[in-house]
Amino acid sequence: MRILLVGAGGVGDAIAKIAATRNFYELFVVSDYDLSRAERTIEWIANRHGRDVAAKFLAAKIDASSAANVTELCKAHKVDFVINAVEPKFLPTVFSGAFTAGVNYLDMAMSLSEPHEADPFHLPGIKLGDAQYALHDQWERAGKLALVGMGVEPGLSNVFARYAQDYLFSEIDELSIKDGGNLTVVDDQGNEIFAPSFSIWTTIEECLNPPTIYERSKGWYTTRPFSEPEIFEFPAGIGAVECVNVEHEEISMLPRNIKANRVTFKYGLGEEFIGVLKTLHKLGLDATKLQRVRSAQGPVDVAPRDMVAAVLPDPATIGPRMTGKTCAGLLVTGKDKDGRDRATYLYHVADNAETMADIEAQCVVAQTAFNPLIALELIAEGTWKGAGVMGPEEFDAKPFLDLMSSSTGYNIKWEAQERLPASPLRHP
Amino acid sequence: MRILLVGAGGVGDAIAKIAATRNFYELFVVSDYDLSRAERTIEWIANRHGRDVAAKFLAAKIDASSAANVTELCKAHKVDFVINAVEPKFLPTVFSGAFTAGVNYLDMAMSLSEPHEADPFHLPGIKLGDAQYALHDQWERAGKLALVGMGVEPGLSNVFARYAQDYLFSEIDELSIKDGGNLTVVDDQGNEIFAPSFSIWTTIEECLNPPTIYERSKGWYTTRPFSEPEIFEFPAGIGAVECVNVEHEEISMLPRNIKANRVTFKYGLGEEFIGVLKTLHKLGLDATKLQRVRSAQGPVDVAPRDMVAAVLPDPATIGPRMTGKTCAGLLVTGKDKDGRDRATYLYHVADNAETMADIEAQCVVAQTAFNPLIALELIAEGTWKGAGVMGPEEFDAKPFLDLMSSSTGYNIKWEAQERLPASPLRHP
């Protein structure tokens, strides 16, 4: 396999560093708009794993906003798989550039949504991923695979859902992804500071867009932001965190292939973070529309959300000052194989101290990065195969989870924790 | 009296409009950096009160950042009193321009503070007004009066304090200014929006600087922002509002001339507003230091606080969409003339519907504007006199309050409301 990684930011950098410990590819091109970022990643690999390992890596400059440039780079290096690790706004050009080049494609976040024009808080408009699924037939006819949403969430969460359906449950009531952590960040003096572990730009987008919910009887619908708050008890010492509905890819993806009465995504933002997002929205500081403002250079036009991103610490740089764990998981409720009520939380926990030691990446980034590599390795060996625009839940979950946890594989633990079935199976 | 008003913004505009109903001056020059603003004010006066009244008014262009320009305008129009109604940052130049011109001066907010370098949350650095009081001797020697802090707070609050000392109390425990309202603002669709009634720039400055407190036994000291929260019951149907300590001029001013064990300023920000300010501070969006950010014009340097001000509605324009009342007052506790415990809240309430009808100014602005005129009228008739840098509490309060409430005067009601003396007199 010859791979082109587009984007050497936080997640891209971590993907390349983890790839350096595996052997399923011939060539790994690390590309970025800023060539020096790509070179820095490969330099780290050379220092950690030696020049021989680093020899399979190549740095390149890319303009992800140009589909033609993506196609060109694919051809120049005869790649057969593109990994898209840039901001969602560049998804259309990377996706289409890969298609034109006639190569396979993988991403970790899907095409963006558009709210319903008339009734945004009840009806979905264009859902996350809709623009990509619309091209399924073209990809299938071309005999190429676009494996979409193959990070941790979406990604590992989809694998868990498929695993639950095939191996744990006879009937699924609800698939509810629950994501939460206990991360804290300190400043140089050791005082705790407000520093989101993930791009504030994307977090605002996820949290302030109307959350989508799927119910078998109603189909997809939306609510007001921060709906259905609940306290979820996370494992591994993380403890209770306030979770609310957010818009997320799994809600578009899972109902296409997994039979469930309800699909939700609950993000453990915590009370403080929810308060911050609500305030930003109330003041209009979440807006992406340009606003005239005075500057040292005279009156200029700035998107308020860009100002918010500018004042906060860069999430890529806070790893060394961060402490704690983050948990990504899926709570499945329904009937077990014997028809009894069952509630199982399938999850993975990343500890920042460990990911910093392993690959010098903070845990939220690292937790995303290993998943695309496991998938590519299964594809390279022929275990996973397909053509068209496909989600991770369309493939057998067992080989993925085995390769993930095996000591000759990625040696990454996941758990299935039994919970008390809280409420009777709903049949809406 | 020949008056030069510097600044025809919200408060300046309202001062000129109210002045048009009085007769104690020969000439009233309305000046602004934007000449058309001054002209608009005078046009309003002509329309409302006729060309004869407007004939005493003159529009002029001024650059308040230039002391020389202020001096020049004073001389050109042979004025004997300058009213400073511009942003606090121009105070030094207007104050010094008036002194150089050899004229009297009045302002409604005093020179800015500087936090203590080593221990800002316990010790005051340079207090509000310190820079002006330092020039007292020069003003006194010149035989000119600088009447400072002569708006509503400081201003009317200082008059109330002097009145309480002379006429209501034999011994004062605490002077605690309490400011609160029940103002709401709606958008074009009638939905309630977040729209501060006063400059967000100044509000952030007042509320996020360490609040100052005076105690007779300790002198002046500071605390963390938002300290000593309490629920205060405001009169006139406003009701209970959460109030917290903020930095304010009265705390520098009153202990110089009124004997009290304690002086505080509690601002009724309400829970929501306090939450917004805390969040802005947590994220660093209150900062005035320039921050590099991307803009439509390329990378630029913007003060985050300017961005916040830019996204919020301009307080000068929200009057027509505002409903409710604002209350400025002073709670005095201590012993009455017979030695019994007494607690009296002296206050003034402004109703937005009334101030809009009277002078097309929102109530927070209007409530500030009448006070300097009452003071100038008392000075013009010789009832108040003095030389040096003096606060309103240095003059007899009775003629001020009489002129304020008299039907041949300003016809503005104030009240003295008896409260239950809550706690025994402290003697720290």
mmCIF file of C-alpha atoms in Angstrom, chain B residues 113-399:
data_model
loop_
_atom_site.group_PDB
_atom_site.id
_atom_site.type_symbol
_atom_site.label_atom_id
_atom_site.label_comp_id
_atom_site.label_asym_id
_atom_site.label_seq_id
_atom_site.Cartn_x
_atom_site.Cartn_y
_atom_site.Cartn_z
ATOM 1 C CA SER B 113 -6.864 53.252 38.142
ATOM 2 C CA GLU B 114 -3.762 51.103 37.896
ATOM 3 C CA PRO B 115 -3.651 47.780 39.754
ATOM 4 C CA HIS B 116 -1.029 47.167 42.428
ATOM 5 C CA GLU B 117 1.916 45.523 40.727
ATOM 6 C CA ALA B 118 2.763 42.909 43.350
ATOM 7 C CA ASP B 119 -0.548 42.162 45.086
ATOM 8 C CA PRO B 120 -3.472 43.459 42.989
ATOM 9 C CA PHE B 121 -6.213 41.510 44.795
ATOM 10 C CA HIS B 122 -5.348 42.795 48.276
ATOM 11 C CA LEU B 123 -3.792 46.221 47.810
ATOM 12 C CA PRO B 124 -4.924 49.159 45.693
ATOM 13 C CA GLY B 125 -2.392 50.568 43.246
ATOM 14 C CA ILE B 126 -3.353 53.952 41.821
ATOM 15 C CA LYS B 127 -7.031 54.450 42.671
ATOM 16 C CA LEU B 128 -9.722 55.997 40.489
ATOM 17 C CA GLY B 129 -9.354 59.773 40.729
ATOM 18 C CA ASP B 130 -5.920 59.728 42.419
ATOM 19 C CA ALA B 131 -4.311 61.423 39.427
ATOM 20 C CA GLN B 132 -6.845 64.265 39.634
ATOM 21 C CA TYR B 133 -6.757 64.767 43.403
ATOM 22 C CA ALA B 134 -2.960 65.035 43.097
ATOM 23 C CA LEU B 135 -3.515 68.333 41.262
ATOM 24 C CA HIS B 136 -5.800 69.831 43.927
ATOM 25 C CA ASP B 137 -3.288 72.447 45.089
ATOM 26 C CA GLN B 138 -2.625 73.750 41.588
ATOM 27 C CA TRP B 139 -6.359 74.148 40.919
ATOM 28 C CA GLU B 140 -6.896 75.792 44.296
ATOM 29 C CA ARG B 141 -4.016 78.226 43.765
ATOM 30 C CA ALA B 142 -5.453 79.094 40.361
ATOM 31 C CA GLY B 143 -8.784 79.813 42.073
ATOM 32 C CA LYS B 144 -10.598 77.445 39.753
ATOM 33 C CA LEU B 145 -12.986 74.619 40.560
ATOM 34 C CA ALA B 146 -12.674 71.104 39.171
ATOM 35 C CA LEU B 147 -15.922 69.453 40.271
ATOM 36 C CA VAL B 148 -15.149 65.789 39.703
ATOM 37 C CA GLY B 149 -17.407 62.739 39.637
ATOM 38 C CA MET B 150 -20.586 64.806 39.203
ATOM 39 C CA GLY B 151 -22.827 62.361 37.318
ATOM 40 C CA VAL B 152 -25.247 59.964 38.976
ATOM 41 C CA GLU B 153 -22.694 57.479 40.384
ATOM 42 C CA PRO B 154 -20.400 59.102 41.317
ATOM 43 C CA GLY B 155 -22.354 62.320 41.734
ATOM 44 C CA LEU B 156 -25.877 61.983 43.042
ATOM 45 C CA SER B 157 -24.622 59.110 45.241
ATOM 46 C CA ASN B 158 -22.100 61.511 46.832
ATOM 47 C CA VAL B 159 -24.849 64.107 47.367
ATOM 48 C CA PHE B 160 -26.944 61.430 49.112
ATOM 49 C CA ALA B 161 -23.978 60.560 51.357
ATOM 50 C CA ARG B 162 -23.515 64.167 52.432
ATOM 51 C CA TYR B 163 -27.255 64.541 52.981
ATOM 52 C CA ALA B 164 -27.338 61.424 55.166
ATOM 53 C CA GLN B 165 -24.459 62.726 57.276
ATOM 54 C CA ASP B 166 -25.904 66.210 57.775
ATOM 55 C CA TYR B 167 -29.614 65.496 58.061
ATOM 56 C CA LEU B 168 -30.351 61.832 58.822
ATOM 57 C CA PHE B 169 -27.573 60.175 60.832
ATOM 58 C CA SER B 170 -25.527 60.944 63.922
ATOM 59 C CA GLU B 171 -23.055 58.184 63.133
ATOM 60 C CA ILE B 172 -22.559 56.244 59.882
ATOM 61 C CA ASP B 173 -21.494 52.634 59.821
ATOM 62 C CA GLU B 174 -21.552 51.828 56.110
ATOM 63 C CA LEU B 175 -22.120 53.773 52.927
ATOM 64 C CA SER B 176 -22.951 51.195 50.287
ATOM 65 C CA ILE B 177 -23.993 52.345 46.838
ATOM 66 C CA LYS B 178 -26.400 49.839 45.271
ATOM 67 C CA ASP B 179 -27.112 50.139 41.567
ATOM 68 C CA GLY B 180 -29.536 47.817 39.794
ATOM 69 C CA GLY B 181 -32.352 47.615 37.280
ATOM 70 C CA ASN B 182 -34.738 45.371 35.422
ATOM 71 C CA LEU B 183 -33.987 46.506 31.871
ATOM 72 C CA THR B 184 -34.615 44.167 28.970
ATOM 73 C CA VAL B 185 -33.954 44.667 25.271
ATOM 74 C CA VAL B 186 -35.683 42.922 22.375
ATOM 75 C CA ASP B 187 -34.704 42.405 18.745
ATOM 76 C CA ASP B 188 -36.821 43.285 15.717
ATOM 77 C CA GLN B 189 -38.836 40.087 16.197
ATOM 78 C CA GLY B 190 -39.546 40.929 19.830
ATOM 79 C CA ASN B 191 -37.197 38.262 21.241
ATOM 80 C CA GLU B 192 -35.186 39.246 24.287
ATOM 81 C CA ILE B 193 -31.511 39.740 23.468
ATOM 82 C CA PHE B 194 -28.308 40.261 25.408
ATOM 83 C CA ALA B 195 -27.593 43.989 25.101
ATOM 84 C CA PRO B 196 -25.838 45.836 27.929
ATOM 85 C CA SER B 197 -27.301 49.294 28.553
ATOM 86 C CA PHE B 198 -23.854 50.765 29.103
ATOM 87 C CA SER B 199 -20.554 50.565 27.163
ATOM 88 C CA ILE B 200 -19.356 46.949 27.471
ATOM 89 C CA TRP B 201 -15.789 48.259 27.285
ATOM 90 C CA THR B 202 -16.284 50.358 30.445
ATOM 91 C CA THR B 203 -18.412 47.712 32.148
ATOM 92 C CA ILE B 204 -15.639 45.148 31.731
ATOM 93 C CA GLU B 205 -13.154 47.683 33.101
ATOM 94 C CA GLU B 206 -15.345 48.419 36.151
ATOM 95 C CA CYS B 207 -16.218 44.828 36.873
ATOM 96 C CA LEU B 208 -12.985 42.976 36.190
ATOM 97 C CA ASN B 209 -10.607 45.408 37.864
ATOM 98 C CA PRO B 210 -10.087 44.426 41.509
ATOM 99 C CA PRO B 211 -12.926 46.077 43.495
ATOM 100 C CA THR B 212 -11.807 48.588 46.113
ATOM 101 C CA ILE B 213 -13.287 48.671 49.607
ATOM 102 C CA TYR B 214 -12.666 51.264 52.317
ATOM 103 C CA GLU B 215 -12.683 50.451 56.017
ATOM 104 C CA ARG B 216 -11.767 53.006 58.633
ATOM 105 C CA SER B 217 -9.476 50.591 60.473
ATOM 106 C CA LYS B 218 -7.729 49.225 57.359
ATOM 107 C CA GLY B 219 -7.888 52.040 54.854
ATOM 108 C CA TRP B 220 -8.401 51.104 51.205
ATOM 109 C CA TYR B 221 -7.961 47.510 50.116
ATOM 110 C CA THR B 222 -8.961 45.382 47.137
ATOM 111 C CA THR B 223 -10.518 41.962 46.573
ATOM 112 C CA ARG B 224 -11.043 39.533 43.702
ATOM 113 C CA PRO B 225 -13.697 40.619 41.182
ATOM 114 C CA PHE B 226 -17.362 39.854 42.031
ATOM 115 C CA SER B 227 -16.678 39.611 45.778
ATOM 116 C CA GLU B 228 -19.331 39.657 48.539
ATOM 117 C CA PRO B 229 -22.350 38.773 46.381
ATOM 118 C CA GLU B 230 -25.647 39.723 47.975
ATOM 119 C CA ILE B 231 -29.256 39.944 46.902
ATOM 120 C CA PHE B 232 -30.555 43.502 47.225
ATOM 121 C CA GLU B 233 -34.223 44.329 46.969
ATOM 122 C CA PHE B 234 -34.564 47.353 44.682
ATOM 123 C CA PRO B 235 -37.639 49.612 44.915
ATOM 124 C CA ALA B 236 -40.193 50.689 42.276
ATOM 125 C CA GLY B 237 -41.013 47.145 41.245
ATOM 126 C CA ILE B 238 -37.475 46.283 40.149
ATOM 127 C CA GLY B 239 -37.148 43.653 42.844
ATOM 128 C CA ALA B 240 -34.285 41.416 43.941
ATOM 129 C CA VAL B 241 -31.011 41.620 41.981
ATOM 130 C CA GLU B 242 -27.673 39.958 42.711
ATOM 131 C CA CYS B 243 -25.109 42.657 43.527
ATOM 132 C CA VAL B 244 -21.321 42.342 43.814
ATOM 133 C CA ASN B 245 -18.447 44.654 44.698
ATOM 134 C CA VAL B 246 -16.971 46.619 41.825
ATOM 135 C CA GLU B 247 -14.338 49.327 41.527
ATOM 136 C CA HIS B 248 -16.001 52.749 41.596
ATOM 137 C CA GLU B 249 -15.060 56.384 42.230
ATOM 138 C CA GLU B 250 -17.155 56.845 45.373
ATOM 139 C CA ILE B 251 -14.871 54.500 47.283
ATOM 140 C CA SER B 252 -11.941 56.838 46.635
ATOM 141 C CA MET B 253 -14.030 59.963 47.170
ATOM 142 C CA LEU B 254 -16.378 59.538 50.124
ATOM 143 C CA PRO B 255 -13.858 58.592 52.845
ATOM 144 C CA ARG B 256 -12.014 61.861 52.179
ATOM 145 C CA ASN B 257 -14.963 63.912 53.416
ATOM 146 C CA ILE B 258 -17.622 61.735 55.070
ATOM 147 C CA LYS B 259 -17.035 59.824 58.296
ATOM 148 C CA ALA B 260 -18.028 56.171 57.844
ATOM 149 C CA ASN B 261 -16.673 52.826 59.002
ATOM 150 C CA ARG B 262 -16.982 51.278 55.585
ATOM 151 C CA VAL B 263 -17.591 52.363 51.991
ATOM 152 C CA THR B 264 -18.499 49.910 49.221
ATOM 153 C CA PHE B 265 -20.054 49.932 45.781
ATOM 154 C CA LYS B 266 -22.312 47.014 44.889
ATOM 155 C CA TYR B 267 -23.344 46.737 41.284
ATOM 156 C CA GLY B 268 -26.527 44.798 40.506
ATOM 157 C CA LEU B 269 -25.169 42.998 37.526
ATOM 158 C CA GLY B 270 -27.447 40.027 38.003
ATOM 159 C CA GLU B 271 -26.408 36.421 37.737
ATOM 160 C CA GLU B 272 -26.504 36.284 33.941
ATOM 161 C CA PHE B 273 -24.278 39.305 33.383
ATOM 162 C CA ILE B 274 -21.797 38.164 36.035
ATOM 163 C CA GLY B 275 -21.624 34.819 34.236
ATOM 164 C CA VAL B 276 -20.929 36.519 30.913
ATOM 165 C CA LEU B 277 -18.158 38.687 32.359
ATOM 166 C CA LYS B 278 -16.548 35.727 34.128
ATOM 167 C CA THR B 279 -16.578 33.744 30.894
ATOM 168 C CA LEU B 280 -15.092 36.603 28.867
ATOM 169 C CA HIS B 281 -12.322 36.872 31.456
ATOM 170 C CA LYS B 282 -11.716 33.127 31.589
ATOM 171 C CA LEU B 283 -11.251 33.018 27.833
ATOM 172 C CA GLY B 284 -9.162 36.181 27.691
ATOM 173 C CA LEU B 285 -11.776 37.972 25.590
ATOM 174 C CA ASP B 286 -11.745 40.915 28.017
ATOM 175 C CA ALA B 287 -8.115 41.689 27.139
ATOM 176 C CA THR B 288 -7.153 45.054 25.670
ATOM 177 C CA LYS B 289 -3.747 43.779 24.540
ATOM 178 C CA LEU B 290 -3.637 43.269 20.790
ATOM 179 C CA GLN B 291 -4.015 39.709 19.544
ATOM 180 C CA ARG B 292 -2.996 38.484 16.100
ATOM 181 C CA VAL B 293 -6.035 37.120 14.247
ATOM 182 C CA ARG B 294 -6.961 36.311 10.671
ATOM 183 C CA SER B 295 -9.240 38.749 8.868
ATOM 184 C CA ALA B 296 -10.629 39.318 5.408
ATOM 185 C CA GLN B 297 -7.702 41.732 4.992
ATOM 186 C CA GLY B 298 -5.082 39.181 6.109
ATOM 187 C CA PRO B 299 -3.504 38.755 9.556
ATOM 188 C CA VAL B 300 -4.207 41.782 11.789
ATOM 189 C CA ASP B 301 -3.933 42.784 15.457
ATOM 190 C CA VAL B 302 -7.202 43.275 17.321
ATOM 191 C CA ALA B 303 -7.905 43.850 21.026
ATOM 192 C CA PRO B 304 -10.269 40.997 21.996
ATOM 193 C CA ARG B 305 -12.380 43.454 24.027
ATOM 194 C CA ASP B 306 -12.954 45.528 20.883
ATOM 195 C CA MET B 307 -14.295 42.396 19.159
ATOM 196 C CA VAL B 308 -16.758 41.847 22.022
ATOM 197 C CA ALA B 309 -17.897 45.470 21.746
ATOM 198 C CA ALA B 310 -18.251 45.092 17.970
ATOM 199 C CA VAL B 311 -20.609 42.090 18.121
ATOM 200 C CA LEU B 312 -22.927 43.606 20.751
ATOM 201 C CA PRO B 313 -25.598 46.206 19.923
ATOM 202 C CA ASP B 314 -24.450 49.827 20.406
ATOM 203 C CA PRO B 315 -25.919 50.921 23.797
ATOM 204 C CA ALA B 316 -26.700 54.348 22.316
ATOM 205 C CA THR B 317 -29.117 52.776 19.831
ATOM 206 C CA ILE B 318 -31.072 50.353 22.016
ATOM 207 C CA GLY B 319 -33.314 52.872 23.804
ATOM 208 C CA PRO B 320 -36.356 52.304 21.571
ATOM 209 C CA ARG B 321 -36.157 48.521 22.055
ATOM 210 C CA MET B 322 -35.605 48.726 25.815
ATOM 211 C CA THR B 323 -38.137 48.312 28.628
ATOM 212 C CA GLY B 324 -37.785 48.741 32.367
ATOM 213 C CA LYS B 325 -36.258 50.884 35.058
ATOM 214 C CA THR B 326 -32.841 51.514 36.511
ATOM 215 C CA CYS B 327 -32.175 52.511 40.114
ATOM 216 C CA ALA B 328 -29.157 54.405 41.498
ATOM 217 C CA GLY B 329 -28.961 54.737 45.228
ATOM 218 C CA LEU B 330 -27.060 54.688 48.483
ATOM 219 C CA LEU B 331 -27.809 52.445 51.443
ATOM 220 C CA VAL B 332 -26.693 54.164 54.644
ATOM 221 C CA THR B 333 -26.576 52.258 57.928
ATOM 222 C CA GLY B 334 -25.729 53.640 61.360
ATOM 223 C CA LYS B 335 -27.382 55.593 64.169
ATOM 224 C CA ASP B 336 -30.104 58.189 63.644
ATOM 225 C CA LYS B 337 -30.038 61.596 65.306
ATOM 226 C CA ASP B 338 -31.490 60.000 68.447
ATOM 227 C CA GLY B 339 -28.875 57.240 68.566
ATOM 228 C CA ARG B 340 -31.174 54.459 67.325
ATOM 229 C CA ASP B 341 -30.168 51.976 64.627
ATOM 230 C CA ARG B 342 -31.161 53.250 61.224
ATOM 231 C CA ALA B 343 -30.874 51.978 57.635
ATOM 232 C CA THR B 344 -31.985 54.295 54.829
ATOM 233 C CA TYR B 345 -31.826 53.741 51.097
ATOM 234 C CA LEU B 346 -31.657 57.070 49.234
ATOM 235 C CA TYR B 347 -32.340 56.535 45.556
ATOM 236 C CA HIS B 348 -33.451 57.722 42.162
ATOM 237 C CA VAL B 349 -35.278 55.555 39.618
ATOM 238 C CA ALA B 350 -35.307 56.249 35.871
ATOM 239 C CA ASP B 351 -37.974 54.644 33.702
ATOM 240 C CA ASN B 352 -36.864 54.057 30.130
ATOM 241 C CA ALA B 353 -40.292 54.825 28.671
ATOM 242 C CA GLU B 354 -40.225 58.275 30.319
ATOM 243 C CA THR B 355 -36.671 59.239 29.399
ATOM 244 C CA MET B 356 -37.289 58.180 25.798
ATOM 245 C CA ALA B 357 -40.405 60.359 25.690
ATOM 246 C CA ASP B 358 -38.670 63.350 27.346
ATOM 247 C CA ILE B 359 -35.299 63.466 25.625
ATOM 248 C CA GLU B 360 -35.054 60.426 23.364
ATOM 249 C CA ALA B 361 -32.297 58.973 25.557
ATOM 250 C CA GLN B 362 -32.290 55.579 27.231
ATOM 251 C CA CYS B 363 -32.688 55.722 30.981
ATOM 252 C CA VAL B 364 -29.126 54.819 32.043
ATOM 253 C CA VAL B 365 -27.804 57.719 29.987
ATOM 254 C CA ALA B 366 -30.541 60.145 31.065
ATOM 255 C CA GLN B 367 -30.010 59.325 34.745
ATOM 256 C CA THR B 368 -26.422 60.518 34.475
ATOM 257 C CA ALA B 369 -27.120 63.662 32.463
ATOM 258 C CA PHE B 370 -29.252 65.849 34.752
ATOM 259 C CA ASN B 371 -26.812 65.869 37.665
ATOM 260 C CA PRO B 372 -24.018 68.006 36.180
ATOM 261 C CA LEU B 373 -26.611 70.608 35.154
ATOM 262 C CA ILE B 374 -28.073 70.896 38.664
ATOM 263 C CA ALA B 375 -24.541 71.387 40.005
ATOM 264 C CA LEU B 376 -23.685 74.013 37.381
ATOM 265 C CA GLU B 377 -26.904 75.869 38.099
ATOM 266 C CA LEU B 378 -26.059 75.979 41.837
ATOM 267 C CA ILE B 379 -22.594 77.255 40.953
ATOM 268 C CA ALA B 380 -23.989 79.835 38.517
ATOM 269 C CA GLU B 381 -26.267 81.243 41.224
ATOM 270 C CA GLY B 382 -23.457 81.180 43.822
ATOM 271 C CA THR B 383 -25.024 78.542 46.097
ATOM 272 C CA TRP B 384 -22.155 76.130 45.557
ATOM 273 C CA LYS B 385 -18.661 77.584 45.401
ATOM 274 C CA GLY B 386 -15.109 76.436 45.845
ATOM 275 C CA ALA B 387 -11.666 76.100 44.303
ATOM 276 C CA GLY B 388 -9.526 73.020 43.828
ATOM 277 C CA VAL B 389 -10.373 69.450 42.872
ATOM 278 C CA MET B 390 -13.579 68.762 44.774
ATOM 279 C CA GLY B 391 -16.199 66.028 44.894
ATOM 280 C CA PRO B 392 -19.974 66.596 45.167
ATOM 281 C CA GLU B 393 -19.956 65.504 48.815
ATOM 282 C CA GLU B 394 -17.967 68.642 49.685
ATOM 283 C CA PHE B 395 -21.016 70.857 49.016
ATOM 284 C CA ASP B 396 -24.276 71.226 50.907
ATOM 285 C CA ALA B 397 -26.603 68.536 49.629
ATOM 286 C CA LYS B 398 -29.907 70.193 50.448
ATOM 287 C CA PRO B 399 -29.994 72.868 47.718
#
